[in-house]
Coordinates of C-alpha atoms and ligand atoms in Angstrom, one line a residue:
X890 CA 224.1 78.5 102.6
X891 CA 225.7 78.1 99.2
X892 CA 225.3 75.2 97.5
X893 CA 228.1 72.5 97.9
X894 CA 228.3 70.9 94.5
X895 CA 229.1 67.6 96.1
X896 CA 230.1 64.0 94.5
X897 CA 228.7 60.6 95.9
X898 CA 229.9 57.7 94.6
X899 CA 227.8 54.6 95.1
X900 CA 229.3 51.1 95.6
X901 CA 226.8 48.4 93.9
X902 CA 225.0 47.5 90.8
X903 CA 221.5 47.1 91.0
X904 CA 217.8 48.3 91.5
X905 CA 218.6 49.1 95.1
X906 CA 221.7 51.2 93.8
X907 CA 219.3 53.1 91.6
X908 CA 217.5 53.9 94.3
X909 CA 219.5 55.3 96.1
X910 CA 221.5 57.6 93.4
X911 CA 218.0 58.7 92.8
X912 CA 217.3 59.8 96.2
X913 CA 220.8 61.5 96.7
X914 CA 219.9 63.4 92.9
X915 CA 217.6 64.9 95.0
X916 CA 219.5 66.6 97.2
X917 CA 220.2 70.1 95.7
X918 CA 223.7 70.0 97.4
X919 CA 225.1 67.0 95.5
X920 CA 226.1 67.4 91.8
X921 CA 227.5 64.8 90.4
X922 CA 226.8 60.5 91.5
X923 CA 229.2 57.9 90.4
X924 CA 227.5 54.1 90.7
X925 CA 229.9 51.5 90.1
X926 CA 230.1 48.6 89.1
X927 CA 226.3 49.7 88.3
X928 CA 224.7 48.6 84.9
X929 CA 223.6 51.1 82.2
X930 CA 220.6 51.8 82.6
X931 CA 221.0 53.7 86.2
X932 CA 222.5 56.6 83.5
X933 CA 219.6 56.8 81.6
X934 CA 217.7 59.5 81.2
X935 CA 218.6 61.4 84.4
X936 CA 218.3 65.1 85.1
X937 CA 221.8 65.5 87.0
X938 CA 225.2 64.2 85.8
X939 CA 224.8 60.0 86.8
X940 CA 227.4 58.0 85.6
X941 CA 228.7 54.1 85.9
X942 CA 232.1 52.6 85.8
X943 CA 232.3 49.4 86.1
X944 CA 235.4 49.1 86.9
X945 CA 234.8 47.8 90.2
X946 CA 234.6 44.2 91.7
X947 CA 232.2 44.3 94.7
X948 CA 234.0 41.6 96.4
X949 CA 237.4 43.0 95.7
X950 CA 237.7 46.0 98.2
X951 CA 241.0 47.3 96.4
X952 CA 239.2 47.8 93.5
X953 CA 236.8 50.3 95.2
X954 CA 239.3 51.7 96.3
X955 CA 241.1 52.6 92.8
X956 CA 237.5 53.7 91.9
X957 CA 236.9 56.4 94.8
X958 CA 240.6 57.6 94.4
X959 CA 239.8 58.3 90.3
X960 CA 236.5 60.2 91.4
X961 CA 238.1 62.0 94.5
X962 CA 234.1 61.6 95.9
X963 CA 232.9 63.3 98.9
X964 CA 230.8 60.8 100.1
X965 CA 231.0 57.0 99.1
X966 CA 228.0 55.0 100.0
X967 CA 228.5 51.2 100.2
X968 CA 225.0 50.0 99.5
X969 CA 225.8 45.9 98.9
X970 CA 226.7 43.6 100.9
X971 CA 229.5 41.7 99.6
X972 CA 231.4 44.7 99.5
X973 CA 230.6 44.9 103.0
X974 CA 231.4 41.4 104.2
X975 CA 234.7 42.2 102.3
X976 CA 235.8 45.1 104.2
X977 CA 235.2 47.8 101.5
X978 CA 234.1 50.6 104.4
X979 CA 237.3 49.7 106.1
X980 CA 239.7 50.1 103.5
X981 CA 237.9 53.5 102.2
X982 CA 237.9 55.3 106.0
X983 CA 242.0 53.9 105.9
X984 CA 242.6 55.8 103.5
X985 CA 240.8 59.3 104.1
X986 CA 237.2 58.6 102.1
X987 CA 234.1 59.5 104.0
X988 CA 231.8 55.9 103.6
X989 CA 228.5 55.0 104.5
X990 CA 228.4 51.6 105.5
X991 CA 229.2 49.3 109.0
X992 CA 232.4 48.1 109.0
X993 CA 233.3 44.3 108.3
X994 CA 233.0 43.4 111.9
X995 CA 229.8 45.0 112.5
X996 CA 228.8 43.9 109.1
X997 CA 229.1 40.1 110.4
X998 CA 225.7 40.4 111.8
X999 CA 224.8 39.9 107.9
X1000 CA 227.5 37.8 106.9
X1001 CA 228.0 35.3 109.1
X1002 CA 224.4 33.9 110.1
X1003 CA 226.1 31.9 112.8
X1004 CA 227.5 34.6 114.7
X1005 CA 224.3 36.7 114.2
X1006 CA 222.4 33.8 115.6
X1007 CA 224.6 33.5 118.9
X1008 CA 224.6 37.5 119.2
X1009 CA 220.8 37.4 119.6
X1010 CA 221.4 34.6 122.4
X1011 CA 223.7 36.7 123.6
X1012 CA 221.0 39.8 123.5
X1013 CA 217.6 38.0 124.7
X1014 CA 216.4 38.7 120.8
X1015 CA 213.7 36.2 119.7
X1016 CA 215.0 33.4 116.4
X1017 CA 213.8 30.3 115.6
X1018 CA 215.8 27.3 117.2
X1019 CA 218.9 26.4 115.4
X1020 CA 221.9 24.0 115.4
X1021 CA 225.1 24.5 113.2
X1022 CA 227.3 22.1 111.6
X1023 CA 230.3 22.1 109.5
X1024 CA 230.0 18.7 108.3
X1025 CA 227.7 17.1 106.2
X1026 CA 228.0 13.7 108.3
X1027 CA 226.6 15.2 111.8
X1028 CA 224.1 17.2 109.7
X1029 CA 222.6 14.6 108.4
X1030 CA 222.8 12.0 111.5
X1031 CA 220.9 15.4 113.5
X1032 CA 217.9 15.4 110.7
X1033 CA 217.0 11.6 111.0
X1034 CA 217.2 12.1 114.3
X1035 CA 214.5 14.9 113.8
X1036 CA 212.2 12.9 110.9
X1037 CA 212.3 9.6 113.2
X1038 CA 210.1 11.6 115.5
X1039 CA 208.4 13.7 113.5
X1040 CA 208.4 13.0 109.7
X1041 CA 206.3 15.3 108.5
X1042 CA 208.9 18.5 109.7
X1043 CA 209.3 21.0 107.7
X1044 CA 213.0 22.9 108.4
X1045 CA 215.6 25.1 107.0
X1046 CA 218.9 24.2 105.8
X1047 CA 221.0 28.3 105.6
X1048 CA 224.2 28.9 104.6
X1049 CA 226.4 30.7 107.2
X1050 CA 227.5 33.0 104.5
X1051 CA 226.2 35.1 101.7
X1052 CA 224.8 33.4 98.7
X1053 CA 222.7 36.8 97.3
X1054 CA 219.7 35.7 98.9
X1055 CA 219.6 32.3 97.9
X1056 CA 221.0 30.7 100.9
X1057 CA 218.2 29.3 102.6
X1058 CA 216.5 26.0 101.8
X1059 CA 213.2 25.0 102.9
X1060 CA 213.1 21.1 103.7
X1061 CA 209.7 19.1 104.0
X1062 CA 211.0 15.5 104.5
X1063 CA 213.9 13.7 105.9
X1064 CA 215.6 13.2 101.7
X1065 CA 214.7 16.8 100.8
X1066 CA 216.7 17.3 103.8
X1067 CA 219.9 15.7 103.2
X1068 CA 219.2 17.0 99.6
X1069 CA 219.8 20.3 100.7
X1070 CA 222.3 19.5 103.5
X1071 CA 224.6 18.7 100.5
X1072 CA 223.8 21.4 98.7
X1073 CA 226.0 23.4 100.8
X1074 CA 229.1 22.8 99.8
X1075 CA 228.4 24.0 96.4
X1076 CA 227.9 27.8 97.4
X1077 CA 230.3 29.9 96.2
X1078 CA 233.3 31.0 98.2
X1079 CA 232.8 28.8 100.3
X1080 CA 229.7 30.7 101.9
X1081 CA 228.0 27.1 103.0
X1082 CA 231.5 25.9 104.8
X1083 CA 229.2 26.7 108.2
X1084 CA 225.4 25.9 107.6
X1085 CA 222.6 26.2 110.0
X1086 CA 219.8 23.9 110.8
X1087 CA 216.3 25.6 112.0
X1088 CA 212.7 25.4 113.0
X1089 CA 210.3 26.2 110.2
X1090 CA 207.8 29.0 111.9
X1091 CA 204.7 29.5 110.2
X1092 CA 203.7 33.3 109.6
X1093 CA 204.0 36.0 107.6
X1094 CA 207.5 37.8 106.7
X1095 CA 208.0 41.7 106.1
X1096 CA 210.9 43.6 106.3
X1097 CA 211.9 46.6 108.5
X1098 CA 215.1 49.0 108.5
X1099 CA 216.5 51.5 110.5
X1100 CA 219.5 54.1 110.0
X1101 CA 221.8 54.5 113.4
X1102 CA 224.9 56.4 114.2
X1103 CA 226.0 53.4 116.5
X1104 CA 223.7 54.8 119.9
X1105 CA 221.0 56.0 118.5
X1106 CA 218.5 55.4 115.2
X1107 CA 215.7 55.8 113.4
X1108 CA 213.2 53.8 111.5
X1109 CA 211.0 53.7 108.3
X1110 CA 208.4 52.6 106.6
X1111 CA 208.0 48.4 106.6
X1112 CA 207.7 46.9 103.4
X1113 CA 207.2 43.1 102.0
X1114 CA 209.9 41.2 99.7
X1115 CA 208.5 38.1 97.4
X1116 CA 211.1 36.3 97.6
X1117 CA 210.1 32.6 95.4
X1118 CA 210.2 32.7 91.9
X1119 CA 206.5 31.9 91.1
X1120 CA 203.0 33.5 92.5
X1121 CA 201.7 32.1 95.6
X1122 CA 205.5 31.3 97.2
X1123 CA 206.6 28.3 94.6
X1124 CA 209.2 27.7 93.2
X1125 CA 213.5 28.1 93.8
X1126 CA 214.5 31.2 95.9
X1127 CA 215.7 34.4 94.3
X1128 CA 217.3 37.6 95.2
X1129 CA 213.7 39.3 95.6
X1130 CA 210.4 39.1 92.6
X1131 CA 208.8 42.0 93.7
X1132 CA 207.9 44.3 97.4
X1133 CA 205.4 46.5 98.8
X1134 CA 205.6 49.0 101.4
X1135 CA 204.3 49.4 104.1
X1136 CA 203.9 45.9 105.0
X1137 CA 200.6 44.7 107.4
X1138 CA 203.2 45.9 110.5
X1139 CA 200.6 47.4 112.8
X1140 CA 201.4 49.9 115.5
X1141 CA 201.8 47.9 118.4
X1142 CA 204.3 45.6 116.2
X1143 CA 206.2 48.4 115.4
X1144 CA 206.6 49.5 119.3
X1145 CA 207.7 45.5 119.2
X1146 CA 210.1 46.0 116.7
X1147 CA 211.8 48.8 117.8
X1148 CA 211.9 47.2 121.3
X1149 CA 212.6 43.8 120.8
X1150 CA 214.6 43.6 117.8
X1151 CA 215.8 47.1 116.9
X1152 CA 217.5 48.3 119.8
X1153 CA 218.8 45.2 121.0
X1154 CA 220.7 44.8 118.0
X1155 CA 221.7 48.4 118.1
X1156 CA 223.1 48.4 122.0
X1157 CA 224.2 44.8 121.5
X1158 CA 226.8 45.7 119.4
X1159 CA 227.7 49.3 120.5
X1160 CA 228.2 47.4 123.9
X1161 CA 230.4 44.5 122.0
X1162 CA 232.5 47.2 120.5
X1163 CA 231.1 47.3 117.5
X1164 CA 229.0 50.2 117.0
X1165 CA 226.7 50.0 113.7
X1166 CA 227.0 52.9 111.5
X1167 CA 224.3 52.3 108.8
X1168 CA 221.2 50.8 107.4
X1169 CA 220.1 48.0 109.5
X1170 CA 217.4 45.5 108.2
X1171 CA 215.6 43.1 110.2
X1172 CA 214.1 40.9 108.0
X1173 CA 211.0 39.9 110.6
X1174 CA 208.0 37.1 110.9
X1175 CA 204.7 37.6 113.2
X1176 CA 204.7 35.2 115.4
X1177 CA 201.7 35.1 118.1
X1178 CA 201.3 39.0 117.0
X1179 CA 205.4 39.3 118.0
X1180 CA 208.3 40.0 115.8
X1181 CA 210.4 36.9 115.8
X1182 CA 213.9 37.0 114.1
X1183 CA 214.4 35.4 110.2
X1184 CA 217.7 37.5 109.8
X1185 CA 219.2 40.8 110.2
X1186 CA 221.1 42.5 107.2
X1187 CA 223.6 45.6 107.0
X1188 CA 222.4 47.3 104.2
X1189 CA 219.2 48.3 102.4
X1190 CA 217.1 45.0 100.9
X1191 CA 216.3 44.9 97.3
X1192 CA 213.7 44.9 96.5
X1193 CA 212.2 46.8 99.4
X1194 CA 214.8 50.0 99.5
X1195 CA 212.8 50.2 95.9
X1196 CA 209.8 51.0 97.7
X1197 CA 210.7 52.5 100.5
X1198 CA 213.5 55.3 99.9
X1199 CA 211.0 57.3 97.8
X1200 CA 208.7 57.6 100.5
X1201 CA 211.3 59.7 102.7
X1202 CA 210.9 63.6 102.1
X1203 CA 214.0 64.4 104.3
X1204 CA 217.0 64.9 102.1
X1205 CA 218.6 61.3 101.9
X1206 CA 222.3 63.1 101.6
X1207 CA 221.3 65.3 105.2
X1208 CA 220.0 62.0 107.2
X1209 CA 223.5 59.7 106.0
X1210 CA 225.6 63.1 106.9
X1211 CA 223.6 63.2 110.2
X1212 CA 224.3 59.7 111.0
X1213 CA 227.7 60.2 110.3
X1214 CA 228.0 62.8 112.4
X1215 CA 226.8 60.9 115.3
X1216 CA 223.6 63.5 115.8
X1217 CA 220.7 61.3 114.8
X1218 CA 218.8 62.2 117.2
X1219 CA 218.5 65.6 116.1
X1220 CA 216.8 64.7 113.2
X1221 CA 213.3 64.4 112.2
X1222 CA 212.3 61.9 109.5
X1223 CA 209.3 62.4 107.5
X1224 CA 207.6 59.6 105.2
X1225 CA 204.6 60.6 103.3
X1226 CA 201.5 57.9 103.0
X1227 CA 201.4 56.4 100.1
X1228 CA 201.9 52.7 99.1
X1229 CA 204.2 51.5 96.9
X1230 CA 204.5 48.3 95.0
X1231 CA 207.6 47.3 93.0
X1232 CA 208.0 44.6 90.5
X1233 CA 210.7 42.8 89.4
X1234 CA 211.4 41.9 85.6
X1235 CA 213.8 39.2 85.2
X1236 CA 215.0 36.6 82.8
X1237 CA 213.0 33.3 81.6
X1238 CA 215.1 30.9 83.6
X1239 CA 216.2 33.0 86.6
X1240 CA 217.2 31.9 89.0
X1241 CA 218.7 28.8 87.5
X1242 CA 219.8 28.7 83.7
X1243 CA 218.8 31.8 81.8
X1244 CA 222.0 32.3 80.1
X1245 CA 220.3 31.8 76.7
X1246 CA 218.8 35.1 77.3
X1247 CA 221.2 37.3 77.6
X1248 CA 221.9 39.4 75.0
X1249 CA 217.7 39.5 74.4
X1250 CA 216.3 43.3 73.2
X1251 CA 214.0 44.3 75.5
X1252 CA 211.4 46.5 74.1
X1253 CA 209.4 49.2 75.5
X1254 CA 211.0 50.4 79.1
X1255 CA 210.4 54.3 77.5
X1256 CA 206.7 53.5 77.6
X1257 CA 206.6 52.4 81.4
X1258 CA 208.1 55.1 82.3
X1259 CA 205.6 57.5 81.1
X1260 CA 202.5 56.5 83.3
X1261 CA 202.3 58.7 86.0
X1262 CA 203.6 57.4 89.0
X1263 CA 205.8 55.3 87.5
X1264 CA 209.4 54.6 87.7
X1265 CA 212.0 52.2 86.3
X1266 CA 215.4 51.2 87.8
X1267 CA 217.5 49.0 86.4
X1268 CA 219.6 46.2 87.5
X1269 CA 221.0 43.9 84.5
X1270 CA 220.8 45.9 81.4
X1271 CA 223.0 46.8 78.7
X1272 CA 222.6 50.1 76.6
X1273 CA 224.1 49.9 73.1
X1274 CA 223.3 52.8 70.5
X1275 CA 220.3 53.6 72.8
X1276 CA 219.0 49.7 72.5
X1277 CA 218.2 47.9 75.5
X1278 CA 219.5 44.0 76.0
X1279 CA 219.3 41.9 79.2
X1280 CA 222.1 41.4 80.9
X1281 CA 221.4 39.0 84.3
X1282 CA 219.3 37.4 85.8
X1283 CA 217.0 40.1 87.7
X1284 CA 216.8 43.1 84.5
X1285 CA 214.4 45.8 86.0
X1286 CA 212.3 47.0 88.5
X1287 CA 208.8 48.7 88.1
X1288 CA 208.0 51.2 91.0
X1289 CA 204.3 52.7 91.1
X1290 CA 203.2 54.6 93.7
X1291 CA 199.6 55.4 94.9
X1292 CA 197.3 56.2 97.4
X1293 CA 196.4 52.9 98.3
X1294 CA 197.7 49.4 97.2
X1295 CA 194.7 48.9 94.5
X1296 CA 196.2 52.0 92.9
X1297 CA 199.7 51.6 93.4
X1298 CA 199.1 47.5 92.0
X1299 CA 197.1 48.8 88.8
X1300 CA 200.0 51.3 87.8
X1301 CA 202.4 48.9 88.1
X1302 CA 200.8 46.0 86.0
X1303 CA 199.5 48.0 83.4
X1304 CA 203.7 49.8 83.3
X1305 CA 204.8 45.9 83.0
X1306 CA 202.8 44.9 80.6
X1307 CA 204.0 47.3 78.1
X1308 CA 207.4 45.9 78.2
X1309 CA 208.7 42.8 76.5
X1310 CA 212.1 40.6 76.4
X1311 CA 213.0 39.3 72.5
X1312 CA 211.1 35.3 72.5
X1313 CA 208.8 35.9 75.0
X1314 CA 211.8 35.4 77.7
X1315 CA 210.3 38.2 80.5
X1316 CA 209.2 36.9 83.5
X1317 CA 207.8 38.6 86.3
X1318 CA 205.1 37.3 89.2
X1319 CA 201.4 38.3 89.0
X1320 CA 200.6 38.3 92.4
X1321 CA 202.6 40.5 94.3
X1322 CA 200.5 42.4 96.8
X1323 CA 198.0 40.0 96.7
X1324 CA 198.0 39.5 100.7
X1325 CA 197.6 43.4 101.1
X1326 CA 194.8 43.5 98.5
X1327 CA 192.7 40.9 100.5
X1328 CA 193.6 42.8 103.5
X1329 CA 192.2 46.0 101.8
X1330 CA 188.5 44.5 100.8
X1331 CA 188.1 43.4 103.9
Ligands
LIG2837 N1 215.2 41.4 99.8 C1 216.1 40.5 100.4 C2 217.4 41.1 100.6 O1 217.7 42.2 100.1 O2 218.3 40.4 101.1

């Protein structure tokens, strides 16, 4: 067949977005990839034409649009998930694009945490016990009821809607509690209007994802987001410090997964109508060796598409055209075996005040990149005259590969360490695989 020259455009900005305009560069019959808003560094230094334009607001679906109709593209893949929420798959099939992505009903599984709870009621899926309130008064009468008996609880306090993975706040006593409670209403766009009140569980978390044509789907590898700020799980929430893949899912979890959490969600909402056309993510805890429910997503996680993608030796562009076409199930994926860890560089500060660090050189990303094994994405960097300056809160992402996590570990920390942020102002966490390392030397 001749080659099809092709043009994907790909709606988002960061690490995740690299990602995946790195596995579609890999498909010989796409030519040219348009991420946008993106940030400069997905550009660099790539072997076909890759280029950003970031004039495109991911919550603003009208704006996506104006940016598929300048690039005509034959594909648009809407990889985030505000642009999701906000209908941007919608507005695209409207008017004639071909776009990866669920729709903004379907997408609700993600964005409304309230609805996605009472679907898994509706669907016998496993989740922690929950209550919802949209007042802070109720709330807050519920939790002393809760501490009175038991004050030494530990719960959540999530907002319905999307706060960029900061949304859910962990409460260990009755004022942290109301703390957070209150927090809500300062999300923004109103995302906390709705908020959620659940059982702690105890366990450990890991991430899975499956591509479906609305019957049918297919899974890959699991992987493990860090998702605290500091080592060991301290600290403020962020939008992801670092992954590994695959995650300590054994077999028989997986045949859980699949059963349990995967298909139900899939048939759930093919049977309410709402058939889900994309990258599903079930973001997972063991519980009593079975998968219980912490959230599902519409879209790929970031950090974990990071370390994830690469390990799919299909071409990317056949499996979304596949799924597109309804024909899944015709399709054989293969993943090869090695582990992968990523790590995340941000900002000194992240996730709360770093602004005084924007504008910061950062020095060194050429040198990461030429350990074997190594890649760098980016996700808040700004190129000027070939000079690198941050640019947000979560900068890059280090992506080592190797045949076991030891390997895959070393790369990585010995890439990160070569790089540095203008005042000392890099962070990044130390321990990120650190579960799957003891599991290792067992
Ligand atoms: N890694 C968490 C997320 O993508 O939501």
């Amino acid at each position: 067949m001749p080659k099809e020259d092709l043009t994907v455009l790909i709606i988002g900005s960061g690490g995740r977005e690299h990602t995946i305009s790195t596995a579609y560069e890999k498909s010989p019959n796409v030519k040219k990839i348009v991420v946008s808003p993106g940030n400069d560094f997905i550009a660099y230094k790539r072997e076909k034409e890759v280029i950003t334009d970031k004039n495109c607001s991911i919550r603003d679906p009208n704006s996506i649009l104006d940016v598929a109709r300048k690039y005509d593209p034959d594909l648009i893949d809407v990889a985030q998930d505000d642009a999701l929420a906000n209908g941007a798959v919608d507005i695209l099939e409207k008017n004639g694009f071909v776009a990866f992505g669920p729709k903004k009903e379907t997408a609700r599984i993600e964005w409304d945490k309230r609805w996605s709870r009472e679907f898994m009621q509706r669907h016998g899926i496993s989740h922690p016990q929950f209550r919802y309130f949209e007042d802070e008064f109720t709330a807050e009468q519920y939790v002393e009821g809760l501490y009175s008996i038991n004050p030494k609880r530990v719960l959540y306090v999530k907002a319905a809607g999307l706060c960029s993975g900061k949304g859910a706040l962990k409460s260990s006593s009755l004022d942290e509690a109301i703390r957070n409670i209150r927090k809500m209403k300062n999300f923004p766009d109103r995302a906390g209007r709705v908020f959620l009140i659940e059982e702690n569980l105890e366990g450990e978390e890991f991430s899975y994802y499956a591509i479906s044509d609305g019957r049918t789907y297919k899974t890959f590898k699991s992987a493990q987001d860090n998702k605290t700020v500091f080592n060991f799980d301290e600290g403020n929430q962020t939008g992801g410090m670092g992954a590994v893949s695959p995650a300590m899912v054994t077999e028989p979890l997986k045949k859980e997964i699949e059963k349990q959490q995967i298909s139900k969600a899939i048939n759930g909402l093919f049977l309410e109508q709402n058939p889900f056309i994309g990258i599903l993510y079930f973001g997972g805890i063991v519980i009593n060796e079975k998968p219980m429910n912490i959230e599902y997503n519409a879209r790929w996680g970031d950090p974990e598409c990071q370390v994830v993608l690469p390990s799919i030796e299909n071409d990317y562009l056949e499996i979304v055209r596949f799924c597109l076409e309804g024909k899944l199930n015709r399709l054989d994926i293969k993943q090869d075996n090695k582990t992968r860890v990523c790590l995340v560089g941000a900002s000194r500060g992240y996730p709360n005040d770093y602004s005084s660090v924007k504008g910061k050189r950062i020095f060194n990303i050429d040198e990461a990149f030429k350990i074997e094994g190594v890649n760098v994405c980016g996700a808040g960097i700004k190129i000027v005259d070939r000079k690198m300056y941050a640019n947000g809160g979560r900068l890059f992402n280090i992506v080592a590969e190797g045949r076991d996590i030891l390997e895959a570990r070393q790369k990585a920390y010995s890439a990160i360490a070569l790089i540095s942020i203008e005042g000392n102002n890099l962070h990044y966490r130390t321990d990120i695989g650190w579960r799957d390392v003891e599991r290792f030397n067992q």
